[in-house]
PDB file of C-alpha atoms in Angstrom:
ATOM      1  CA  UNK A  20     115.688 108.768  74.546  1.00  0.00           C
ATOM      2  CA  UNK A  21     115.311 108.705  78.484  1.00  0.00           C
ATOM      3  CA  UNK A  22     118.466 107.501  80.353  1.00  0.00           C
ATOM      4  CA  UNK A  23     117.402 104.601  82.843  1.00  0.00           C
ATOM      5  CA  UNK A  24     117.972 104.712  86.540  1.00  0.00           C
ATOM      6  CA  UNK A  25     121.261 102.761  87.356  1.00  0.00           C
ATOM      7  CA  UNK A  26     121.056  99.574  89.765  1.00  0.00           C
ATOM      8  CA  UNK A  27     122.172 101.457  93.044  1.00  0.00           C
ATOM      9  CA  UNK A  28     119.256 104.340  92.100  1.00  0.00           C
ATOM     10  CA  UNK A  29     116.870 101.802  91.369  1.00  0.00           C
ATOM     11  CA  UNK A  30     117.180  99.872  94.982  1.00  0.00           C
ATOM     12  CA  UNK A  31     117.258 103.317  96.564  1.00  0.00           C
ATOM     13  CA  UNK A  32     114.064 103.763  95.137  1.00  0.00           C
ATOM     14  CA  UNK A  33     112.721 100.675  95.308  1.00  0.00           C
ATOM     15  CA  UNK A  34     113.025 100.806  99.421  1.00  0.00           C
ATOM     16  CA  UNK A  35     111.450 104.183  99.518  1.00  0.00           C
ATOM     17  CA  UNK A  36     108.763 103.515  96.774  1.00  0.00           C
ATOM     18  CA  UNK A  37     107.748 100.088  98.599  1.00  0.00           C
ATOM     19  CA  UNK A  38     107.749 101.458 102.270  1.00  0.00           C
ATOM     20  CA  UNK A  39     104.989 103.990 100.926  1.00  0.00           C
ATOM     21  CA  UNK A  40     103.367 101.435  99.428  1.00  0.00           C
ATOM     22  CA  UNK A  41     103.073  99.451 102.638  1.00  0.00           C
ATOM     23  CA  UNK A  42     101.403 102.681 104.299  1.00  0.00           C
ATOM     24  CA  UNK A  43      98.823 103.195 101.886  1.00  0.00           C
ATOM     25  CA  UNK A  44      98.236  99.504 102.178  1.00  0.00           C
ATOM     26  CA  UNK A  45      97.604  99.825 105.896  1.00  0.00           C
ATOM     27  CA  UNK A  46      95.435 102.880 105.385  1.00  0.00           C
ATOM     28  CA  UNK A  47      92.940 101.116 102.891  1.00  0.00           C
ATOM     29  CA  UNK A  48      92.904  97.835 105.184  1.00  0.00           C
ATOM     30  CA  UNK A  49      94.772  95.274 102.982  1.00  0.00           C
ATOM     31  CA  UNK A  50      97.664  94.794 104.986  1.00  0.00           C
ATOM     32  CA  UNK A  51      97.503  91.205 104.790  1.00  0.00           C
ATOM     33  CA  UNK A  52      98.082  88.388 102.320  1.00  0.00           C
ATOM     34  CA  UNK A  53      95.920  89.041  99.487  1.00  0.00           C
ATOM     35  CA  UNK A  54      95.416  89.095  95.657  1.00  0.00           C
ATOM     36  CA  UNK A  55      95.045  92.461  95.467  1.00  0.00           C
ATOM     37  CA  UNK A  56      98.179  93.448  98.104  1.00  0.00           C
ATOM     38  CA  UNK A  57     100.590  90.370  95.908  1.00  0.00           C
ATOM     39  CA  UNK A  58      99.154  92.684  92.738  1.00  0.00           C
ATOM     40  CA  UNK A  59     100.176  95.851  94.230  1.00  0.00           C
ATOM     41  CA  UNK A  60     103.380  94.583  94.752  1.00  0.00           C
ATOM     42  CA  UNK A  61     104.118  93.314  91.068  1.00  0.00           C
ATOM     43  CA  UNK A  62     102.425  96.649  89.632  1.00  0.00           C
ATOM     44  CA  UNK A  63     105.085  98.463  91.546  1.00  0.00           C
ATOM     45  CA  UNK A  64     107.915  96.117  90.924  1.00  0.00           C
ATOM     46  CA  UNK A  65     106.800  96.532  86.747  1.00  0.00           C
ATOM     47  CA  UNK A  66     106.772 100.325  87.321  1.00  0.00           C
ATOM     48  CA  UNK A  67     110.229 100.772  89.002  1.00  0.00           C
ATOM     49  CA  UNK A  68     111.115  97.895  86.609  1.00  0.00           C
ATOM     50  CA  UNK A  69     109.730 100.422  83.473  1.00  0.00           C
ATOM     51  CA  UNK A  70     112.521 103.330  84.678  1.00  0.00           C
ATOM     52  CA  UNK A  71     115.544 101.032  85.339  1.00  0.00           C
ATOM     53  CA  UNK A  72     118.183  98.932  83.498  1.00  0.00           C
ATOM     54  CA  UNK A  73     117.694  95.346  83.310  1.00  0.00           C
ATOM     55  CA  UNK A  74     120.605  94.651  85.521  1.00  0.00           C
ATOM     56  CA  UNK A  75     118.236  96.095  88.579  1.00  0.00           C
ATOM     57  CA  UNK A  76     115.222  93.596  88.399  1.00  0.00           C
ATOM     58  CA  UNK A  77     116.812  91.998  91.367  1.00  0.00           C
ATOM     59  CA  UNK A  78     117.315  94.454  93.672  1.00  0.00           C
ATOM     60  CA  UNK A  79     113.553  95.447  92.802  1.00  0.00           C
ATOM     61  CA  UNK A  80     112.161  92.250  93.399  1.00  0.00           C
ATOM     62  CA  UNK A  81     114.758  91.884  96.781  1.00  0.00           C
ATOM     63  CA  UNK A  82     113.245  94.424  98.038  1.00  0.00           C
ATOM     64  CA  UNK A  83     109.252  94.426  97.320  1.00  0.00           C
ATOM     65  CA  UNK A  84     110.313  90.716  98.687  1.00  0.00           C
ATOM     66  CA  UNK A  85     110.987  92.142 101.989  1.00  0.00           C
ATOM     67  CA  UNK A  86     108.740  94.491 102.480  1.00  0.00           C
ATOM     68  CA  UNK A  87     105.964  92.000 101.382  1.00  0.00           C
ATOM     69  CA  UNK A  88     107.193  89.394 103.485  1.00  0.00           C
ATOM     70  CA  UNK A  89     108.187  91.734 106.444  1.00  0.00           C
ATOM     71  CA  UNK A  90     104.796  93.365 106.730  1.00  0.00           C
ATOM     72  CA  UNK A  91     101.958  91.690 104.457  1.00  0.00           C
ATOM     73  CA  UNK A  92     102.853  88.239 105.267  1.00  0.00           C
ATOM     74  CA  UNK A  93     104.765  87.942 109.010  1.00  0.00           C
ATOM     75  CA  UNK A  94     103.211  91.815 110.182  1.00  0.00           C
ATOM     76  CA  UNK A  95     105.218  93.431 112.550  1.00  0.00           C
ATOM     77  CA  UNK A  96     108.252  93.833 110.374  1.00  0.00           C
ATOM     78  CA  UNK A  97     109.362  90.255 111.155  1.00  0.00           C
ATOM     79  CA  UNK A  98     110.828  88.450 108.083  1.00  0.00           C
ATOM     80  CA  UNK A  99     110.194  84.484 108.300  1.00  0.00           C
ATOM     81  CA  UNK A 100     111.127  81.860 105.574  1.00  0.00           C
ATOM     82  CA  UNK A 101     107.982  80.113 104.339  1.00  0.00           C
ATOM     83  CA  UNK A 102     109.311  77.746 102.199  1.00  0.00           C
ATOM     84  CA  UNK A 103     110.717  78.008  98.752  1.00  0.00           C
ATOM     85  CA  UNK A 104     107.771  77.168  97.130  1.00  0.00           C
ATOM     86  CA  UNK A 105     105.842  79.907  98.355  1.00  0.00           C
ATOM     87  CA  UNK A 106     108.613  82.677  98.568  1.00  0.00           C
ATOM     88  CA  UNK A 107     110.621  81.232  95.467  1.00  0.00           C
ATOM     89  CA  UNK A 108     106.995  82.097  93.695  1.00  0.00           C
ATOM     90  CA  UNK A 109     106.762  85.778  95.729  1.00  0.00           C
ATOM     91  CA  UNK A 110     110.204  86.162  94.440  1.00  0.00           C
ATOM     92  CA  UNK A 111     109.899  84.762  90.819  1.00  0.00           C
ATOM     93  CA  UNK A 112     106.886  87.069  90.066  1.00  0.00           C
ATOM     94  CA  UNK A 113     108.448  90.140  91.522  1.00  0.00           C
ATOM     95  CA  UNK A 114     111.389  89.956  89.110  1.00  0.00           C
ATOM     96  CA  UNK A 115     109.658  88.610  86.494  1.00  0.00           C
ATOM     97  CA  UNK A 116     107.485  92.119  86.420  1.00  0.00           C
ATOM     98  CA  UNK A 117     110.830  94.235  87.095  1.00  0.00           C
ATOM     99  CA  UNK A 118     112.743  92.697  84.389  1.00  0.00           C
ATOM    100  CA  UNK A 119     109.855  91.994  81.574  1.00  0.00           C
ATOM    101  CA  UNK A 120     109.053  95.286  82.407  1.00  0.00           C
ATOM    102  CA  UNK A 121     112.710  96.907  81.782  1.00  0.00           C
ATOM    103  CA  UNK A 122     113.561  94.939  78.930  1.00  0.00           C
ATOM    104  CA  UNK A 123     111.672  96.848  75.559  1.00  0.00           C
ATOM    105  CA  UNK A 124     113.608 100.365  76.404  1.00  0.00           C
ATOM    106  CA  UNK A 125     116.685  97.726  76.741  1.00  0.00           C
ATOM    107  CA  UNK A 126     116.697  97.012  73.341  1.00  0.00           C
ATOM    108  CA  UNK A 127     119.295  98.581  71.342  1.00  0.00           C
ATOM    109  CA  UNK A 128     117.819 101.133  68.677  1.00  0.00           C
ATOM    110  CA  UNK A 129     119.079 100.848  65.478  1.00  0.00           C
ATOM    111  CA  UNK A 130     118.413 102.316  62.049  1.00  0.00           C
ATOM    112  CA  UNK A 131     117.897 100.667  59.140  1.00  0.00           C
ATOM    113  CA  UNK A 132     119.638 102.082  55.979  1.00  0.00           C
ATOM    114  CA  UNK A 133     117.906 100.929  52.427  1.00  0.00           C
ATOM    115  CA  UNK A 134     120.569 101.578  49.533  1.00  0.00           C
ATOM    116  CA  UNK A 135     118.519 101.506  46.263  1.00  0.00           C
ATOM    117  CA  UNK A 136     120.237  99.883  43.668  1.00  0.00           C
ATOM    118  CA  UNK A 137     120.063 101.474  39.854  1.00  0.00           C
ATOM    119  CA  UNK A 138     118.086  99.486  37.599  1.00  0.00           C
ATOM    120  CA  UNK A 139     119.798  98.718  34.358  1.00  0.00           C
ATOM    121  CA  UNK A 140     118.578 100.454  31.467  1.00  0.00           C
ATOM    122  CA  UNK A 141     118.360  97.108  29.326  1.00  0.00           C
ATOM    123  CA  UNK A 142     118.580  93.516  30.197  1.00  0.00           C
ATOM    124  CA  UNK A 143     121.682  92.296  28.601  1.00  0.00           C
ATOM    125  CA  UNK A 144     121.720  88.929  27.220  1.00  0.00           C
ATOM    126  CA  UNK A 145     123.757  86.134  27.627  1.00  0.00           C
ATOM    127  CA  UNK A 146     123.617  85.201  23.836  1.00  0.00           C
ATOM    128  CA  UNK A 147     124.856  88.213  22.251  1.00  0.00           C
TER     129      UNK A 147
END
């Protein structure tokens, strides 16, 4: 069984995994707000999301959340509210993909144990 990154790991790595994200973005030209960059994002939120606990969705989706917002939407590293609707959705479907994607190895494993019962060698009757 492979032990799962804890929370404070999982942010860590979320910050550094996202920042290279937003570089290769730039390189390839879709530094801006797109399908495919809002994709990337989620992809990468599921993956860190596949090698953490649960309990770290959050910080996950905090930070793709900034780094989306800080350089695909506003540029310039300059984080600007845009309204809950639109960021509540950003948000939403960052953690969704973190913690859908951490939940399966979440489940506790546990083995099920068949006792087989001796059959009788007669049926007895009631009416003896």
């Amino acid at each position: 069984m492979v032990d799962r990154l804890p929370a404070s790991m999982s942010g860590a790595v979320a910050l550094g995994a996202f920042a290279a994200l937003v570089a290769a973005l730039a390189v390839v030209g879709e530094l801006r707000v797109t399908w495919f960059a809002l994709g990337a994002f989620a992809a990468l939120c599921g993956l860190l999301g596949a090698v953490s606990r649960p309990v770290a969705a959050p910080l996950i989706a905090g930070a793709g959340w900034l780094f989306f917002n800080g350089f695909v939407v506003h540029r310039h590293a300059t984080l600007e509210w845009g309204g809950a609707g639109a960021e509540g959705v950003r948000l939403g479907l960052f953690t969704a993909a973190a913690l859908l994607s951490s939940l399966p190895a979440a489940l506790p494993r546990r083995t099920v144990r068949v006792q087989l019962l001796p059959v009788p060698d007669r049926v007895r009757s009631t009416h003896d």
